[in-house]
Amino acid sequence: MDFNSTVLVTGGSGFIGSHLVCSLVTRHPDWRIINLDILDYCCSPRSLESVEDRANYTFIRGDVCNSQLVNHIFNTENIDVIFHLAAKTHVETSFEAPASFQRVNIEGTKVLLAAAHQAPHQSQRFVYVSTDEVYGEGLDQVFDESSPVRPSNPYSTTKAAAEYLVRSYWDKYKFPIIITRSNNIYGPRQYTEKVIPKFLTLLQMNKKCTIQGTLPKSRHFLFVDDAINALRLVLEKGIVGEIYNVGTSCEILIMQLAKELVKMVKNVPDSEVNDWLEFVPDRPCVDLRYPISCEKLQQLGWRADVSWTEGIRQTVKWYQDNADFWSDQEPIRSKLEKVTNK
């Protein structure tokens, strides 16, 4: 079968990547979607069961840092679009193993850019999926795309460094890149090290939600469907060389989040909610909040359509209906007394 376009998604078996792959495969039967993923601990082949037998879907298990493999893909496939999502993203782990974050997030991006730029078939778009954390902490300031980059942890530092690499290909070669920086994305199939699925998994195990530190940390939560719509929109209408914030006005205190989930999962009266909360030591260099403006993306026609009430309802229901989805990932379950706010 001849396809009108070939799209490479790196990290397509991860949380955001699998939702993106499923959306592209389903909406565009005339596009060939190639998923390059190493299947790290936070990925599950089950995330792509709905599309794995589709004629326009191809899975390649491999490391984005493997230049021989990546070059082979670009030399043998006419890649038109790249969505680069493959990355290590767990902030707390980045303090413990920064070298692995540098390798995947920086070196992997370098390998991918070089292969795409040198390929005999020139790509039309290279969309790099970054994070609001590159801005650093914002207390009274709301960050737009022109705000300075001031990352404060090993994870966000590697994402910022990768952004500079991506930008350099635009500045030097006019290679058609677009960068997105999003708030916290949540929804079904997210791995249990992130704060919402972690709290839900703890509660399902009849354990308390563990909250790091006592400072009033909050995060802006964006439902995964809205994030995928943003990525599809920047591919269609985004201007090459530009950065787009993907944000939401839904800011939730981590304490409030825990209490809300306790009520939803345990169905206890207000007087018993605090019985399901436990404070643990904070991680180093924690940022209190990341407020961003996404007016630039909204001018392209994007809006966050899924309300917090509806998004968290869908998410809680999915974890209740799929309690064994991550059961083969036993190591993380022994670490669930820790919490991350990212």
Tab-separated table of C-alpha atoms in Angstrom:
chain	number	residue	atom	x	y	z
A	1	MET	CA	0.000	0.000	0.000
A	2	ASP	CA	1.212	3.476	-0.868
A	3	PHE	CA	1.021	6.057	1.885
A	4	ASN	CA	0.755	9.819	1.455
A	5	SER	CA	3.086	10.546	4.349
A	6	THR	CA	5.438	8.722	6.709
A	7	VAL	CA	5.600	9.851	10.337
A	8	LEU	CA	8.264	8.731	12.814
A	9	VAL	CA	7.328	8.930	16.489
A	10	THR	CA	10.176	8.329	18.931
A	11	GLY	CA	9.056	7.103	22.338
A	12	GLY	CA	5.742	6.064	20.820
A	13	SER	CA	5.145	3.355	23.426
A	14	GLY	CA	5.306	5.802	26.339
A	15	PHE	CA	2.369	7.599	27.893
A	16	ILE	CA	2.067	10.625	25.601
A	17	GLY	CA	3.659	8.830	22.672
A	18	SER	CA	1.178	5.946	22.678
A	19	HIS	CA	-1.762	8.337	22.728
A	20	LEU	CA	-0.210	10.255	19.832
A	21	VAL	CA	0.491	7.086	17.826
A	22	CYS	CA	-3.052	5.765	18.343
A	23	SER	CA	-4.499	9.108	17.279
A	24	LEU	CA	-2.367	9.353	14.134
A	25	VAL	CA	-2.890	5.724	13.093
A	26	THR	CA	-6.659	5.979	13.519
A	27	ARG	CA	-7.208	9.430	12.028
A	28	HIS	CA	-4.832	9.039	9.097
A	29	PRO	CA	-5.105	5.583	7.491
A	30	ASP	CA	-3.280	7.049	4.485
A	31	TRP	CA	-0.234	7.868	6.657
A	32	ARG	CA	2.349	5.325	7.701
A	33	ILE	CA	3.196	5.686	11.390
A	34	ILE	CA	6.538	4.280	12.574
A	35	ASN	CA	7.090	3.948	16.319
A	36	LEU	CA	10.720	3.785	17.488
A	37	ASP	CA	10.884	2.838	21.168
A	38	ILE	CA	13.320	0.942	23.371
A	39	LEU	CA	10.454	-0.188	25.656
A	40	ASP	CA	11.934	1.175	28.869
A	41	TYR	CA	10.356	0.418	32.264
A	42	CYS	CA	7.704	3.129	31.882
A	43	CYS	CA	6.374	1.739	28.586
A	44	SER	CA	3.925	-1.062	27.926
A	45	PRO	CA	3.201	-2.791	24.607
A	46	ARG	CA	-0.389	-2.997	25.867
A	47	SER	CA	-0.712	0.749	25.298
A	48	LEU	CA	-0.783	0.130	21.544
A	49	GLU	CA	-2.946	-2.997	21.369
A	50	SER	CA	-5.701	-1.078	19.599
A	51	VAL	CA	-3.476	-0.290	16.584
A	52	GLU	CA	-0.776	-2.974	16.537
A	53	ASP	CA	-2.462	-4.888	13.709
A	54	ARG	CA	-3.230	-1.845	11.557
A	55	ALA	CA	-1.655	-1.831	8.093
A	56	ASN	CA	-0.343	1.714	8.546
A	57	TYR	CA	1.472	1.051	11.844
A	58	THR	CA	5.049	-0.204	12.215
A	59	PHE	CA	6.912	-0.795	15.471
A	60	ILE	CA	10.706	-0.762	15.666
A	61	ARG	CA	12.243	-1.665	18.992
A	62	GLY	CA	15.453	0.298	19.371
A	63	ASP	CA	17.442	3.015	21.083
A	64	VAL	CA	17.218	6.562	19.765
A	65	CYS	CA	20.900	6.910	20.725
A	66	ASN	CA	21.856	4.086	18.323
A	67	SER	CA	23.119	6.129	15.386
A	68	GLN	CA	23.500	3.085	13.136
A	69	LEU	CA	19.846	2.134	13.615
A	70	VAL	CA	18.524	5.683	13.373
A	71	ASN	CA	20.563	6.390	10.233
A	72	HIS	CA	19.262	3.167	8.708
A	73	ILE	CA	15.666	4.219	9.338
A	74	PHE	CA	16.193	7.587	7.670
A	75	ASN	CA	18.129	6.078	4.767
A	76	THR	CA	15.521	3.421	4.002
A	77	GLU	CA	12.262	5.192	4.873
A	78	ASN	CA	11.037	8.445	3.408
A	79	ILE	CA	10.373	10.121	6.753
A	80	ASP	CA	8.246	13.237	6.251
A	81	VAL	CA	7.503	14.122	9.880
A	82	ILE	CA	9.281	13.420	13.166
A	83	PHE	CA	7.640	13.724	16.580
A	84	HIS	CA	10.520	13.385	19.044
A	85	LEU	CA	9.123	12.309	22.410
A	86	ALA	CA	11.705	9.707	23.480
A	87	ALA	CA	13.150	10.923	26.775
A	88	LYS	CA	13.770	10.156	30.389
A	89	THR	CA	11.370	12.365	32.351
A	90	HIS	CA	11.273	11.423	36.033
A	91	VAL	CA	12.663	14.398	37.950
A	92	GLU	CA	13.555	12.541	41.132
A	93	THR	CA	15.443	9.854	39.223
A	94	SER	CA	17.361	12.534	37.331
A	95	PHE	CA	19.099	13.516	40.576
A	96	GLU	CA	20.104	9.895	41.157
A	97	ALA	CA	21.263	9.067	37.613
A	98	PRO	CA	21.904	12.296	35.669
A	99	ALA	CA	24.220	10.612	33.148
A	100	SER	CA	21.423	8.438	31.756
A	101	PHE	CA	19.256	11.554	31.296
A	102	GLN	CA	22.099	13.305	29.491
A	103	ARG	CA	22.563	10.311	27.208
A	104	VAL	CA	18.942	9.806	26.209
A	105	ASN	CA	17.682	13.382	26.255
A	106	ILE	CA	20.702	15.132	24.736
A	107	GLU	CA	22.644	12.507	22.803
A	108	GLY	CA	19.445	10.902	21.513
A	109	THR	CA	18.242	14.248	20.180
A	110	LYS	CA	21.637	14.875	18.590
A	111	VAL	CA	21.591	11.492	16.818
A	112	LEU	CA	18.042	12.005	15.574
A	113	LEU	CA	18.677	15.526	14.277
A	114	ALA	CA	21.833	14.497	12.419
A	115	ALA	CA	20.125	11.526	10.789
A	116	ALA	CA	17.076	13.536	9.775
A	117	HIS	CA	19.139	16.400	8.375
A	118	GLN	CA	21.453	14.123	6.377
A	119	ALA	CA	18.717	11.816	5.071
A	120	PRO	CA	18.275	11.580	1.291
A	121	HIS	CA	14.577	12.381	1.773
A	122	GLN	CA	14.163	15.715	3.514
A	123	SER	CA	11.667	15.854	6.357
A	124	GLN	CA	8.972	18.533	6.362
A	125	ARG	CA	8.670	18.874	10.144
A	126	PHE	CA	10.655	17.951	13.237
A	127	VAL	CA	8.480	18.479	16.320
A	128	TYR	CA	10.431	18.373	19.572
A	129	VAL	CA	8.271	17.790	22.648
A	130	SER	CA	9.740	19.639	25.627
A	131	THR	CA	8.477	20.722	29.045
A	132	ASP	CA	7.429	23.776	31.040
A	133	GLU	CA	10.191	22.889	33.499
A	134	VAL	CA	12.826	24.482	31.250
A	135	TYR	CA	11.559	27.885	32.463
A	136	GLY	CA	12.308	27.068	36.078
A	137	GLU	CA	10.066	28.143	38.901
A	138	GLY	CA	7.483	30.846	38.386
A	139	LEU	CA	5.903	32.344	41.487
A	140	ASP	CA	4.230	35.582	40.361
A	141	GLN	CA	5.503	35.386	36.776
A	142	VAL	CA	3.693	33.708	33.878
A	143	PHE	CA	6.102	32.396	31.257
A	144	ASP	CA	5.609	32.914	27.545
A	145	GLU	CA	7.780	31.509	24.779
A	146	SER	CA	10.207	34.439	24.961
A	147	SER	CA	10.878	34.002	28.696
A	148	PRO	CA	14.445	33.027	29.648
A	149	VAL	CA	15.237	29.358	30.142
A	150	ARG	CA	16.376	28.610	33.704
A	151	PRO	CA	16.077	24.870	34.404
A	152	SER	CA	16.600	23.840	38.018
A	153	ASN	CA	17.017	20.061	37.964
A	154	PRO	CA	18.982	17.516	35.893
A	155	TYR	CA	15.903	16.472	33.912
A	156	SER	CA	14.874	19.965	32.844
A	157	THR	CA	18.507	20.905	32.185
A	158	THR	CA	18.833	18.080	29.667
A	159	LYS	CA	15.560	19.070	28.013
A	160	ALA	CA	16.766	22.671	27.714
A	161	ALA	CA	20.090	21.492	26.271
A	162	ALA	CA	18.242	19.363	23.724
A	163	GLU	CA	16.143	22.396	22.790
A	164	TYR	CA	19.330	24.328	22.026
A	165	LEU	CA	20.457	21.514	19.748
A	166	VAL	CA	17.097	21.554	17.961
A	167	ARG	CA	17.209	25.330	17.602
A	168	SER	CA	20.739	25.179	16.203
A	169	TYR	CA	19.516	23.117	13.239
A	170	TRP	CA	16.957	25.807	12.475
A	171	ASP	CA	19.470	28.635	12.894
A	172	LYS	CA	22.210	26.980	10.818
A	173	TYR	CA	20.335	24.885	8.251
A	174	LYS	CA	16.760	26.183	8.370
A	175	PHE	CA	15.804	22.605	9.226
A	176	PRO	CA	12.024	22.788	9.833
A	177	ILE	CA	11.794	22.361	13.601
A	178	ILE	CA	8.984	23.222	16.016
A	179	ILE	CA	9.282	23.007	19.816
A	180	THR	CA	6.413	22.507	22.263
A	181	ARG	CA	6.598	23.091	26.027
A	182	SER	CA	3.701	21.641	27.973
A	183	ASN	CA	2.314	21.644	31.489
A	184	ASN	CA	1.864	18.363	33.388
A	185	ILE	CA	-0.006	15.932	31.143
A	186	TYR	CA	-2.174	13.277	32.775
A	187	GLY	CA	-4.662	10.606	31.764
A	188	PRO	CA	-5.088	6.851	31.202
A	189	ARG	CA	-2.010	4.627	30.805
A	190	GLN	CA	0.423	7.001	32.533
A	191	TYR	CA	3.124	5.120	34.415
A	192	THR	CA	2.828	4.954	38.180
A	193	GLU	CA	5.865	7.090	39.034
A	194	LYS	CA	3.959	10.286	38.119
A	195	VAL	CA	1.920	11.971	40.793
A	196	ILE	CA	-1.684	11.196	39.749
A	197	PRO	CA	-1.220	7.486	38.928
A	198	LYS	CA	1.093	7.168	41.920
A	199	PHE	CA	-1.554	8.478	44.312
A	200	LEU	CA	-4.198	6.294	42.674
A	201	THR	CA	-2.003	3.195	42.892
A	202	LEU	CA	-1.166	3.859	46.533
A	203	LEU	CA	-4.848	4.209	47.393
A	204	GLN	CA	-5.697	1.018	45.516
A	205	MET	CA	-3.029	-0.718	47.646
A	206	ASN	CA	-4.689	0.746	50.770
A	207	LYS	CA	-1.658	2.947	51.357
A	208	LYS	CA	-1.547	6.669	52.094
A	209	CYS	CA	-0.786	9.359	49.517
A	210	THR	CA	2.763	10.480	50.286
A	211	ILE	CA	3.336	14.204	49.891
A	212	GLN	CA	6.854	15.597	49.692
A	213	GLY	CA	7.666	18.466	52.026
A	214	THR	CA	5.314	21.042	53.500
A	215	LEU	CA	5.599	23.924	50.982
A	216	PRO	CA	2.438	24.611	48.922
A	217	LYS	CA	3.473	23.042	45.610
A	218	SER	CA	1.017	23.114	42.730
A	219	ARG	CA	0.962	21.940	39.114
A	220	HIS	CA	-1.067	22.808	36.027
A	221	PHE	CA	-2.691	19.616	34.730
A	222	LEU	CA	-3.524	19.111	31.059
A	223	PHE	CA	-5.544	16.099	29.917
A	224	VAL	CA	-3.690	13.932	27.417
A	225	ASP	CA	-6.320	14.266	24.657
A	226	ASP	CA	-5.867	18.046	24.680
A	227	ALA	CA	-2.083	17.627	24.519
A	228	ILE	CA	-2.381	15.314	21.497
A	229	ASN	CA	-4.683	17.784	19.758
A	230	ALA	CA	-2.040	20.463	20.322
A	231	LEU	CA	0.685	18.309	18.735
A	232	ARG	CA	-1.504	17.565	15.728
A	233	LEU	CA	-2.321	21.257	15.383
A	234	VAL	CA	1.302	22.460	15.454
A	235	LEU	CA	2.064	19.900	12.755
A	236	GLU	CA	-0.744	21.296	10.610
A	237	LYS	CA	-0.531	25.016	11.345
A	238	GLY	CA	2.596	25.661	13.412
A	239	ILE	CA	5.280	27.963	12.037
A	240	VAL	CA	8.702	26.382	11.599
A	241	GLY	CA	11.381	27.694	13.932
A	242	GLU	CA	8.803	28.609	16.578
A	243	ILE	CA	8.149	27.465	20.155
A	244	TYR	CA	4.614	26.844	21.431
A	245	ASN	CA	3.556	26.583	25.050
A	246	VAL	CA	0.830	24.004	25.643
A	247	GLY	CA	-0.803	25.141	28.847
A	248	THR	CA	-3.891	25.029	30.981
A	249	SER	CA	-5.489	27.282	33.563
A	250	CYS	CA	-6.200	24.232	35.728
A	251	GLU	CA	-3.740	24.693	38.604
A	252	ILE	CA	-4.111	22.231	41.485
A	253	LEU	CA	-2.266	22.181	44.795
A	254	ILE	CA	-0.664	18.768	45.299
A	255	MET	CA	-2.335	18.605	48.713
A	256	GLN	CA	-5.701	19.382	47.128
A	257	LEU	CA	-5.056	16.761	44.443
A	258	ALA	CA	-4.376	14.091	47.040
A	259	LYS	CA	-7.520	14.940	48.993
A	260	GLU	CA	-9.655	14.915	45.857
A	261	LEU	CA	-8.353	11.500	44.838
A	262	VAL	CA	-8.879	10.127	48.348
A	263	LYS	CA	-12.529	11.157	48.183
A	264	MET	CA	-12.980	9.665	44.718
A	265	VAL	CA	-11.248	6.346	45.405
A	266	LYS	CA	-11.968	5.744	49.087
A	267	ASN	CA	-15.333	7.502	49.290
A	268	VAL	CA	-14.645	8.658	52.843
A	269	PRO	CA	-16.170	11.669	54.639
A	270	ASP	CA	-14.187	14.910	54.831
A	271	SER	CA	-13.297	14.191	58.450
A	272	GLU	CA	-11.319	11.083	57.388
A	273	VAL	CA	-9.538	12.413	54.308
A	274	ASN	CA	-6.408	13.478	56.206
A	275	ASP	CA	-6.028	9.928	57.495
A	276	TRP	CA	-4.970	8.965	53.967
A	277	LEU	CA	-2.189	11.566	53.711
A	278	GLU	CA	1.412	11.208	54.809
A	279	PHE	CA	4.214	13.769	54.581
A	280	VAL	CA	7.681	12.597	53.530
A	281	PRO	CA	10.981	14.478	53.057
A	282	ASP	CA	11.145	16.803	50.077
A	283	ARG	CA	13.367	16.186	47.073
A	284	PRO	CA	16.154	18.704	46.361
A	285	CYS	CA	15.533	21.866	44.337
A	286	VAL	CA	11.779	21.454	44.015
A	287	ASP	CA	9.939	24.172	42.075
A	288	LEU	CA	6.630	25.332	43.505
A	289	ARG	CA	4.767	26.044	40.244
A	290	TYR	CA	5.137	26.457	36.463
A	291	PRO	CA	2.569	28.943	35.112
A	292	ILE	CA	2.759	29.394	31.330
A	293	SER	CA	0.839	31.391	28.751
A	294	CYS	CA	-0.318	29.531	25.629
A	295	GLU	CA	-1.823	32.491	23.759
A	296	LYS	CA	0.458	31.772	20.800
A	297	LEU	CA	-0.975	28.271	20.398
A	298	GLN	CA	-4.509	29.537	20.957
A	299	GLN	CA	-4.053	31.874	18.004
A	300	LEU	CA	-3.696	28.758	15.857
A	301	GLY	CA	-7.137	27.654	17.101
A	302	TRP	CA	-6.264	25.382	20.036
A	303	ARG	CA	-8.186	25.204	23.300
A	304	ALA	CA	-8.056	22.774	26.204
A	305	ASP	CA	-11.496	21.189	25.843
A	306	VAL	CA	-11.469	18.571	28.614
A	307	SER	CA	-12.315	20.037	32.020
A	308	TRP	CA	-10.464	18.928	35.134
A	309	THR	CA	-13.650	17.338	36.475
A	310	GLU	CA	-14.125	15.238	33.351
A	311	GLY	CA	-10.445	14.468	32.826
A	312	ILE	CA	-9.805	13.244	36.356
A	313	ARG	CA	-13.064	11.251	36.284
A	314	GLN	CA	-11.932	9.429	33.140
A	315	THR	CA	-8.465	8.897	34.594
A	316	VAL	CA	-9.644	7.496	37.934
A	317	LYS	CA	-12.087	5.180	36.169
A	318	TRP	CA	-9.370	3.863	33.859
A	319	TYR	CA	-7.038	3.033	36.766
A	320	GLN	CA	-9.893	1.353	38.621
A	321	ASP	CA	-10.793	-0.702	35.544
A	322	ASN	CA	-7.168	-1.540	34.698
A	323	ALA	CA	-5.595	-2.097	38.107
A	324	ASP	CA	-3.285	-4.801	36.721
A	325	PHE	CA	-2.042	-2.791	33.712
A	326	TRP	CA	1.348	-2.053	35.302
A	327	SER	CA	1.446	-5.129	37.533
A	328	ASP	CA	4.412	-6.561	35.627
A	329	GLN	CA	6.448	-3.529	36.674
A	330	GLU	CA	6.994	-4.654	40.249
A	331	PRO	CA	10.104	-2.547	41.079
A	332	ILE	CA	8.165	0.701	41.077
A	333	ARG	CA	5.501	-0.631	43.405
A	334	SER	CA	8.093	-1.050	46.155
A	335	LYS	CA	9.024	2.613	45.773
A	336	LEU	CA	5.550	4.070	45.916
A	337	GLU	CA	6.053	5.576	49.360
A	338	LYS	CA	7.970	8.325	47.556
A	339	VAL	CA	6.136	10.876	45.457
A	340	THR	CA	6.943	13.116	42.564
A	341	ASN	CA	5.123	16.316	41.693
A	342	LYS	CA	5.966	16.060	38.003
